[in-house]
Amino acid sequence: MTLPDETYDITHSILSITLDNASANTKSIALFTERNIPQAGGYFFHQCCACHIINLVVQSGLKEVSNRIERIRDAISWIGSSNPRFQEFGRHCTLNGFYNMKLAESGCPPAQSLTPDDWYVAKIFVEFLQVFYNATVTLSGVYYPTSSQAIHQIVEMSDMLNTYREDDLLGDAVVAMETKFKKYWSEMPFLYALGVIVDPRIKLAGLEYLLEFTGNKLSIDYSEQITDFRNKLFEVFSIYERRFGGIHTELSPEPDTQPLPTSWSILKRRKKDKSASSSSSTTRSAASSGAELNRFLEAQFDADENTENFDLLLWWKTYSYRYLVLSHLARDILVIPVSTVSSEQAFSTSGRIIEPRRNCLTPEMVEVLICIRDWEHARKRMQNETVDEQFIQNFSNLYVDEGSGSNQ
């Protein structure tokens, strides 16, 4: 991590590094900060991968239902291992329905302990995990801002946990997932908060309501954090104001904006329950400086319509002349990813760059190949596509007999 710093002299240019929560990464960040000066007060310097946290949450729930899932897997494996069994399976499905299959009578050891509850847990848990899967896909995107999406996904996941917490069969799994969820997100990252604050449809008032909604679902008190976020917001803005302020910009009418279809019903409910005037006065009283930031926060809050056409980056590009300083802050915040690949995958060249046929490459040549690969993937917009390493390995192991075949 220090080599690029020494080579390219970027000591004062690093805003954020997103890694998983491995202890080795935490130690690396500590060493890195000793040699570098974090930007923006250091509030965004080290971000834990959100998708890694979601995986830990899901794994904690899977452990609670693993016995039921394994019994179903064993039964399916036993059926698929024999064609006569598979045909018998199809006959029972056709005649008696899925839950009336008489696998136990056919001598299937795992089926002797299968119950309708096992099938219920498997069916409901798949539907339950769909929200977490959607969150992982959304937050692992590479061609749109993810920092502005994190709290929306947290709201969706917290609502799902609250819905199934009292389920007789899934309750233990949900409680385990909720415990892991609170371990990482009972203290909301400032990046996530600022990611929705710079959204002109949400801002500080919308953030407060979303955190209140999440807190009520999971019994978490975010009130002190909301106050802390407000103070940090003006603190970070003052840093950017010193760097980019001093240029007068002409004011223009606020643009019409339309929100995305994620958690917006909650925000619409907030507008009905709480007048915008009370939220604006609270924001104004909390700030003694930053006229541009106050003007942005006090602009009309609207979340009445649902459309997918709103482009947050385009909005800030279009109205950067109106919010000269804040647009720089928004640009830096929206560029920070909330998820990343594992460090082992990111920095491992085994099997992709260095392999048996190219195991004598110089370090410089390896660097060239890695850069060219990344640039080419970026050009073709393939950076979020996964590579089937097993398929590549199998293809590499193929033996072609050039002497076989008919001569024509």
Short mmCIF file of C-alpha atoms in Angstrom, two decimals:
data_model
loop_
_atom_site.label_atom_id
_atom_site.label_comp_id
_atom_site.label_asym_id
_atom_site.label_seq_id
_atom_site.Cartn_x
_atom_site.Cartn_y
_atom_site.Cartn_z
CA MET A 1 0.00 0.00 0.00
CA THR A 2 2.91 2.35 0.62
CA LEU A 3 4.58 1.66 -2.73
CA PRO A 4 2.06 3.65 -4.86
CA ASP A 5 2.31 6.46 -2.31
CA GLU A 6 6.08 6.67 -2.75
CA THR A 7 5.96 6.18 -6.51
CA TYR A 8 3.16 8.58 -7.43
CA ASP A 9 3.34 11.04 -4.50
CA ILE A 10 -0.32 10.74 -3.48
CA THR A 11 0.14 11.35 0.22
CA HIS A 12 -2.39 14.18 0.27
CA SER A 13 -4.79 12.74 -2.32
CA ILE A 14 -6.20 9.57 -0.74
CA LEU A 15 -9.76 10.04 0.48
CA SER A 16 -10.94 6.51 1.22
CA ILE A 17 -9.94 2.85 1.15
CA THR A 18 -12.63 0.15 1.24
CA LEU A 19 -11.61 -3.23 2.68
CA ASP A 20 -13.23 -6.09 4.56
CA ASN A 21 -13.03 -6.20 8.35
CA ALA A 22 -10.11 -8.61 8.60
CA SER A 23 -7.71 -7.75 11.41
CA ALA A 24 -4.79 -7.68 8.96
CA ASN A 25 -6.53 -4.96 6.96
CA THR A 26 -7.20 -2.93 10.10
CA LYS A 27 -3.51 -3.08 11.00
CA SER A 28 -2.56 -2.11 7.46
CA ILE A 29 -4.79 0.94 7.62
CA ALA A 30 -3.23 1.95 10.95
CA LEU A 31 0.24 1.75 9.43
CA PHE A 32 -0.92 3.57 6.34
CA THR A 33 -2.33 6.51 8.30
CA GLU A 34 1.02 6.97 9.99
CA ARG A 35 2.54 7.80 6.60
CA ASN A 36 -0.40 9.63 5.03
CA ILE A 37 -2.71 12.47 5.96
CA PRO A 38 -6.35 11.35 5.54
CA GLN A 39 -8.54 13.82 3.67
CA ALA A 40 -11.86 15.25 4.92
CA GLY A 41 -10.90 14.84 8.55
CA GLY A 42 -10.26 11.12 8.05
CA TYR A 43 -13.97 10.31 8.41
CA PHE A 44 -14.06 8.24 5.20
CA PHE A 45 -10.53 6.84 5.15
CA HIS A 46 -11.26 3.22 6.11
CA GLN A 47 -14.58 1.71 5.01
CA CYS A 48 -15.60 -1.87 5.76
CA CYS A 49 -17.06 -3.74 2.81
CA ALA A 50 -20.86 -3.73 3.14
CA CYS A 51 -21.30 -6.92 1.13
CA HIS A 52 -18.84 -8.69 3.40
CA ILE A 53 -20.97 -7.66 6.39
CA ILE A 54 -24.15 -8.82 4.66
CA ASN A 55 -22.52 -12.20 4.04
CA LEU A 56 -21.63 -12.51 7.74
CA VAL A 57 -25.22 -11.68 8.66
CA VAL A 58 -26.61 -14.30 6.29
CA GLN A 59 -24.11 -16.94 7.38
CA SER A 60 -25.13 -16.50 11.01
CA GLY A 61 -28.72 -17.24 10.02
CA LEU A 62 -27.80 -20.22 7.86
CA LYS A 63 -26.06 -21.83 10.81
CA GLU A 64 -29.37 -21.92 12.68
CA VAL A 65 -31.22 -23.72 9.88
CA SER A 66 -28.32 -25.77 8.55
CA ASN A 67 -29.67 -29.07 9.92
CA ARG A 68 -32.96 -28.66 8.07
CA ILE A 69 -31.24 -27.58 4.86
CA GLU A 70 -28.74 -30.43 5.01
CA ARG A 71 -31.52 -33.00 5.38
CA ILE A 72 -33.17 -31.67 2.23
CA ARG A 73 -29.87 -31.61 0.37
CA ASP A 74 -29.10 -35.18 1.40
CA ALA A 75 -32.53 -36.34 0.24
CA ILE A 76 -32.15 -34.61 -3.12
CA SER A 77 -28.64 -36.02 -3.53
CA TRP A 78 -29.90 -39.50 -2.72
CA ILE A 79 -32.68 -39.19 -5.30
CA GLY A 80 -30.42 -37.82 -8.02
CA SER A 81 -27.82 -40.55 -7.58
CA SER A 82 -30.06 -43.20 -9.19
CA ASN A 83 -32.26 -43.03 -12.28
CA PRO A 84 -34.90 -45.43 -10.85
CA ARG A 85 -35.12 -43.28 -7.72
CA PHE A 86 -35.50 -40.16 -9.81
CA GLN A 87 -38.32 -41.75 -11.82
CA GLU A 88 -40.02 -42.85 -8.62
CA PHE A 89 -39.64 -39.33 -7.29
CA GLY A 90 -41.41 -37.93 -10.37
CA ARG A 91 -44.25 -40.44 -9.97
CA HIS A 92 -44.87 -39.41 -6.36
CA CYS A 93 -44.77 -35.73 -7.28
CA THR A 94 -47.36 -36.28 -10.00
CA LEU A 95 -49.73 -38.47 -8.02
CA ASN A 96 -49.49 -37.34 -4.43
CA GLY A 97 -48.07 -33.81 -4.41
CA PHE A 98 -44.72 -32.60 -3.08
CA TYR A 99 -45.38 -33.06 0.65
CA ASN A 100 -46.85 -36.54 0.28
CA MET A 101 -43.82 -38.18 -1.32
CA LYS A 102 -43.05 -41.48 0.36
CA LEU A 103 -39.31 -41.27 0.23
CA ALA A 104 -38.90 -42.92 3.60
CA GLU A 105 -40.72 -46.00 2.33
CA SER A 106 -38.21 -46.17 -0.52
CA GLY A 107 -35.33 -46.47 1.91
CA CYS A 108 -33.99 -42.91 1.79
CA PRO A 109 -32.16 -42.42 5.13
CA PRO A 110 -32.42 -38.60 5.26
CA ALA A 111 -36.08 -38.66 4.23
CA GLN A 112 -36.96 -40.62 7.35
CA SER A 113 -36.41 -37.46 9.41
CA LEU A 114 -37.78 -34.91 6.92
CA THR A 115 -40.85 -33.02 8.08
CA PRO A 116 -43.15 -30.44 6.46
CA ASP A 117 -41.45 -27.85 8.71
CA ASP A 118 -38.17 -28.49 6.91
CA TRP A 119 -39.77 -27.65 3.58
CA TYR A 120 -41.46 -24.60 5.06
CA VAL A 121 -38.18 -23.25 6.45
CA ALA A 122 -36.38 -23.83 3.15
CA LYS A 123 -39.13 -22.14 1.12
CA ILE A 124 -39.57 -19.12 3.41
CA PHE A 125 -35.85 -18.68 4.02
CA VAL A 126 -35.20 -18.44 0.28
CA GLU A 127 -37.80 -15.67 0.03
CA PHE A 128 -36.40 -14.06 3.18
CA LEU A 129 -32.84 -14.02 1.81
CA GLN A 130 -33.94 -12.40 -1.46
CA VAL A 131 -33.74 -8.98 0.20
CA PHE A 132 -30.16 -9.64 1.30
CA TYR A 133 -29.26 -10.90 -2.16
CA ASN A 134 -30.72 -7.77 -3.75
CA ALA A 135 -28.74 -5.62 -1.30
CA THR A 136 -25.53 -7.45 -2.20
CA VAL A 137 -26.11 -6.98 -5.93
CA THR A 138 -26.98 -3.29 -5.51
CA LEU A 139 -24.08 -2.43 -3.24
CA SER A 140 -21.52 -4.30 -5.34
CA GLY A 141 -22.24 -2.22 -8.45
CA VAL A 142 -19.33 -0.48 -10.15
CA TYR A 143 -20.99 1.85 -12.68
CA TYR A 144 -23.13 3.93 -10.31
CA PRO A 145 -22.72 5.42 -6.82
CA THR A 146 -23.23 2.91 -4.02
CA SER A 147 -22.67 5.21 -1.04
CA SER A 148 -26.08 6.76 -1.69
CA GLN A 149 -27.74 3.32 -1.73
CA ALA A 150 -26.37 1.80 1.48
CA ILE A 151 -28.93 3.15 3.96
CA HIS A 152 -31.79 2.30 1.60
CA GLN A 153 -30.67 -1.33 1.60
CA ILE A 154 -30.17 -1.32 5.37
CA VAL A 155 -33.75 -0.09 5.76
CA GLU A 156 -35.03 -2.93 3.58
CA MET A 157 -33.02 -5.56 5.48
CA SER A 158 -34.05 -4.23 8.89
CA ASP A 159 -37.71 -4.30 7.85
CA MET A 160 -37.35 -7.94 6.75
CA LEU A 161 -35.67 -8.91 10.03
CA ASN A 162 -38.46 -7.28 11.98
CA THR A 163 -41.12 -9.05 9.91
CA TYR A 164 -39.83 -12.57 10.60
CA ARG A 165 -38.46 -12.09 14.11
CA GLU A 166 -41.52 -13.72 15.75
CA ASP A 167 -41.80 -16.62 13.29
CA ASP A 168 -41.94 -19.90 15.20
CA LEU A 169 -39.53 -21.72 12.90
CA LEU A 170 -37.34 -18.90 11.61
CA GLY A 171 -37.18 -16.91 14.83
CA ASP A 172 -33.84 -18.28 16.05
CA ALA A 173 -32.18 -17.68 12.68
CA VAL A 174 -33.55 -14.15 12.46
CA VAL A 175 -32.40 -13.31 15.99
CA ALA A 176 -28.89 -14.55 15.16
CA MET A 177 -28.85 -12.44 12.00
CA GLU A 178 -30.17 -9.42 13.85
CA THR A 179 -27.43 -9.74 16.47
CA LYS A 180 -24.76 -9.79 13.77
CA PHE A 181 -26.50 -6.94 11.96
CA LYS A 182 -26.41 -4.77 15.09
CA LYS A 183 -22.77 -5.62 15.71
CA TYR A 184 -21.75 -3.82 12.54
CA TRP A 185 -24.51 -1.31 11.88
CA SER A 186 -25.79 -0.21 15.28
CA GLU A 187 -23.28 2.58 14.64
CA MET A 188 -24.04 3.77 11.14
CA PRO A 189 -21.00 4.76 9.05
CA PHE A 190 -20.81 8.47 8.36
CA LEU A 191 -20.24 7.70 4.67
CA TYR A 192 -23.68 6.05 4.44
CA ALA A 193 -25.29 9.04 6.13
CA LEU A 194 -23.58 11.58 3.91
CA GLY A 195 -24.40 9.48 0.85
CA VAL A 196 -28.12 10.14 1.35
CA ILE A 197 -27.67 13.70 2.65
CA VAL A 198 -26.21 14.76 -0.71
CA ASP A 199 -29.26 13.29 -2.44
CA PRO A 200 -31.45 16.37 -3.09
CA ARG A 201 -34.58 14.28 -2.53
CA ILE A 202 -33.57 13.18 0.97
CA LYS A 203 -31.04 15.46 2.67
CA LEU A 204 -30.65 15.67 6.42
CA ALA A 205 -34.37 15.53 7.24
CA GLY A 206 -34.87 12.36 5.20
CA LEU A 207 -31.82 10.73 6.76
CA GLU A 208 -33.23 11.37 10.22
CA TYR A 209 -36.51 9.68 9.35
CA LEU A 210 -34.85 6.67 7.70
CA LEU A 211 -32.66 6.10 10.75
CA GLU A 212 -35.65 6.46 13.06
CA PHE A 213 -37.52 3.88 10.99
CA THR A 214 -34.57 1.45 11.11
CA GLY A 215 -34.04 2.07 14.82
CA ASN A 216 -37.67 1.30 15.61
CA LYS A 217 -37.48 -1.96 13.68
CA LEU A 218 -34.33 -3.17 15.45
CA SER A 219 -34.55 -1.33 18.79
CA ILE A 220 -31.53 0.86 18.05
CA ASP A 221 -31.32 4.46 19.23
CA TYR A 222 -29.80 6.54 16.43
CA SER A 223 -30.71 9.92 17.95
CA GLU A 224 -27.19 10.73 19.18
CA GLN A 225 -25.70 9.59 15.89
CA ILE A 226 -28.05 11.87 13.96
CA THR A 227 -26.80 14.83 15.99
CA ASP A 228 -23.22 13.69 15.45
CA PHE A 229 -23.80 13.35 11.69
CA ARG A 230 -25.15 16.90 11.56
CA ASN A 231 -22.08 18.27 13.34
CA LYS A 232 -19.67 16.25 11.19
CA LEU A 233 -21.49 17.39 8.05
CA PHE A 234 -20.80 21.05 8.78
CA GLU A 235 -17.27 20.22 9.89
CA VAL A 236 -16.44 18.44 6.64
CA PHE A 237 -18.18 21.16 4.63
CA SER A 238 -16.03 23.80 6.30
CA ILE A 239 -12.93 21.87 5.15
CA TYR A 240 -14.17 21.91 1.57
CA GLU A 241 -15.26 25.52 1.90
CA ARG A 242 -11.70 26.52 2.74
CA ARG A 243 -10.47 24.67 -0.34
CA PHE A 244 -13.13 25.58 -2.90
CA GLY A 245 -14.98 28.57 -1.45
CA GLY A 246 -14.68 32.25 -2.30
CA ILE A 247 -16.27 32.15 -5.75
CA HIS A 248 -19.68 33.79 -6.17
CA THR A 249 -22.22 31.76 -8.11
CA GLU A 250 -25.54 32.85 -9.55
CA LEU A 251 -28.60 31.31 -7.94
CA SER A 252 -31.18 29.44 -9.99
CA PRO A 253 -34.55 27.80 -9.23
CA GLU A 254 -34.45 24.36 -7.64
CA PRO A 255 -34.77 21.60 -10.27
CA ASP A 256 -37.61 19.12 -10.27
CA THR A 257 -36.37 15.78 -8.96
CA GLN A 258 -38.00 12.38 -8.86
CA PRO A 259 -36.96 9.64 -6.44
CA LEU A 260 -35.97 6.05 -7.01
CA PRO A 261 -38.29 3.21 -6.00
CA THR A 262 -36.30 2.19 -2.90
CA SER A 263 -37.65 2.94 0.58
CA TRP A 264 -39.51 5.91 -0.83
CA SER A 265 -42.86 4.94 0.66
CA ILE A 266 -41.22 5.50 4.05
CA LEU A 267 -40.10 8.97 3.02
CA LYS A 268 -43.53 9.83 1.63
CA ARG A 269 -45.04 8.80 4.94
CA ARG A 270 -42.56 11.04 6.70
CA LYS A 271 -43.70 14.05 4.67
CA LYS A 272 -47.28 13.48 5.75
CA ASP A 273 -46.38 12.97 9.42
CA LYS A 274 -43.91 15.81 9.80
CA SER A 275 -44.01 19.24 8.20
CA ALA A 276 -41.00 20.40 6.25
CA SER A 277 -40.88 23.68 8.15
CA SER A 278 -40.02 22.06 11.47
CA SER A 279 -37.20 20.06 9.84
CA SER A 280 -35.80 23.16 8.19
CA SER A 281 -35.76 25.17 11.38
CA THR A 282 -33.93 22.35 13.15
CA THR A 283 -31.31 22.26 10.44
CA ARG A 284 -30.84 26.02 10.51
CA SER A 285 -30.43 26.19 14.27
CA ALA A 286 -27.76 23.48 14.19
CA ALA A 287 -25.50 25.44 11.87
CA SER A 288 -23.88 28.78 12.43
CA SER A 289 -21.90 28.80 9.17
CA GLY A 290 -22.04 27.39 5.67
CA ALA A 291 -24.66 29.45 3.83
CA GLU A 292 -24.44 27.23 0.76
CA LEU A 293 -24.98 24.07 2.77
CA ASN A 294 -27.91 25.64 4.63
CA ARG A 295 -29.46 26.69 1.35
CA PHE A 296 -29.21 23.13 0.03
CA LEU A 297 -30.62 21.55 3.21
CA GLU A 298 -33.54 24.00 3.40
CA ALA A 299 -34.61 23.48 -0.20
CA GLN A 300 -37.94 21.74 -0.69
CA PHE A 301 -37.93 18.05 0.23
CA ASP A 302 -40.02 15.98 -2.16
CA ALA A 303 -40.50 12.22 -2.46
CA ASP A 304 -43.93 12.01 -4.01
CA GLU A 305 -43.20 10.37 -7.36
CA ASN A 306 -41.42 7.14 -8.24
CA THR A 307 -39.26 6.88 -11.31
CA GLU A 308 -35.96 5.30 -12.29
CA ASN A 309 -34.90 8.23 -14.44
CA PHE A 310 -33.24 10.27 -11.72
CA ASP A 311 -29.46 10.41 -12.12
CA LEU A 312 -27.78 11.67 -8.95
CA LEU A 313 -24.42 12.24 -10.60
CA LEU A 314 -26.02 14.15 -13.46
CA TRP A 315 -27.96 16.29 -10.99
CA TRP A 316 -24.77 17.40 -9.26
CA LYS A 317 -23.01 17.94 -12.56
CA THR A 318 -25.87 20.10 -13.78
CA TYR A 319 -26.17 22.18 -10.62
CA SER A 320 -22.53 22.36 -9.62
CA TYR A 321 -22.57 26.09 -10.46
CA ARG A 322 -25.27 26.60 -7.84
CA TYR A 323 -23.57 24.56 -5.11
CA LEU A 324 -19.94 25.15 -5.98
CA VAL A 325 -18.42 23.84 -2.74
CA LEU A 326 -21.03 21.20 -1.96
CA SER A 327 -20.72 19.72 -5.44
CA HIS A 328 -17.06 18.93 -4.77
CA LEU A 329 -18.03 17.23 -1.52
CA ALA A 330 -20.83 15.29 -3.21
CA ARG A 331 -18.47 14.19 -5.98
CA ASP A 332 -15.97 12.80 -3.48
CA ILE A 333 -18.66 11.07 -1.41
CA LEU A 334 -20.45 9.45 -4.33
CA VAL A 335 -17.23 8.06 -5.78
CA ILE A 336 -16.43 6.02 -2.65
CA PRO A 337 -17.56 2.37 -3.02
CA VAL A 338 -19.19 0.69 -0.02
CA SER A 339 -18.11 -2.77 -1.14
CA THR A 340 -15.04 -4.36 -2.66
CA VAL A 341 -13.66 -7.73 -3.59
CA SER A 342 -11.62 -9.57 -0.98
CA SER A 343 -8.01 -8.50 -0.70
CA GLU A 344 -6.95 -12.08 -1.46
CA GLN A 345 -8.73 -11.90 -4.81
CA ALA A 346 -7.74 -8.33 -5.59
CA PHE A 347 -4.03 -8.85 -5.09
CA SER A 348 -3.70 -12.49 -6.11
CA THR A 349 -2.24 -13.03 -9.56
CA SER A 350 -2.11 -16.81 -9.31
CA GLY A 351 -3.93 -18.56 -12.13
CA ARG A 352 -4.77 -15.30 -13.93
CA ILE A 353 -1.48 -13.49 -14.61
CA ILE A 354 1.12 -15.84 -13.18
CA GLU A 355 0.56 -19.45 -14.21
CA PRO A 356 2.79 -22.39 -15.25
CA ARG A 357 3.41 -21.04 -18.74
CA ARG A 358 4.27 -17.54 -17.48
CA ASN A 359 5.96 -18.10 -14.13
CA CYS A 360 9.18 -16.22 -14.92
CA LEU A 361 7.68 -12.78 -15.53
CA THR A 362 9.44 -9.80 -14.04
CA PRO A 363 7.52 -7.70 -11.47
CA GLU A 364 7.33 -4.87 -14.00
CA MET A 365 5.75 -7.14 -16.62
CA VAL A 366 3.23 -8.48 -14.09
CA GLU A 367 2.25 -4.89 -13.27
CA VAL A 368 1.84 -4.12 -16.97
CA LEU A 369 -0.38 -7.16 -17.54
CA ILE A 370 -2.57 -6.38 -14.52
CA CYS A 371 -3.01 -2.76 -15.60
CA ILE A 372 -3.82 -3.71 -19.20
CA ARG A 373 -6.36 -6.27 -17.98
CA ASP A 374 -8.08 -3.73 -15.73
CA TRP A 375 -8.06 -1.03 -18.41
CA GLU A 376 -9.51 -3.41 -20.97
CA HIS A 377 -12.22 -4.54 -18.57
CA ALA A 378 -13.04 -0.91 -17.86
CA ARG A 379 -13.23 -0.11 -21.57
CA LYS A 380 -15.63 -3.00 -22.16
CA ARG A 381 -17.48 -2.32 -18.87
CA MET A 382 -16.72 -5.85 -17.69
CA GLN A 383 -15.39 -4.97 -14.24
CA ASN A 384 -18.39 -6.42 -12.43
CA GLU A 385 -18.42 -9.70 -14.33
CA THR A 386 -17.27 -12.81 -12.51
CA VAL A 387 -14.77 -15.25 -13.96
CA ASP A 388 -15.41 -18.97 -13.83
CA GLU A 389 -11.98 -20.01 -12.61
CA GLN A 390 -12.91 -23.72 -12.59
CA PHE A 391 -13.95 -23.56 -16.25
CA ILE A 392 -10.68 -21.86 -17.17
CA GLN A 393 -8.70 -24.47 -15.23
CA ASN A 394 -10.56 -27.35 -16.89
CA PHE A 395 -10.04 -25.79 -20.31
CA SER A 396 -6.31 -25.34 -19.63
CA ASN A 397 -6.03 -29.02 -18.68
CA LEU A 398 -7.55 -30.27 -21.92
CA TYR A 399 -5.27 -32.53 -23.96
CA VAL A 400 -5.55 -32.28 -27.72
CA ASP A 401 -4.21 -35.17 -29.78
CA GLU A 402 -3.14 -33.50 -33.02
CA GLY A 403 -2.66 -36.87 -34.68
CA SER A 404 -6.26 -37.99 -34.24
CA GLY A 405 -9.04 -37.45 -36.69
CA SER A 406 -9.61 -38.46 -40.29
CA ASN A 407 -7.46 -37.13 -43.10
CA GLN A 408 -9.34 -35.40 -45.84
#
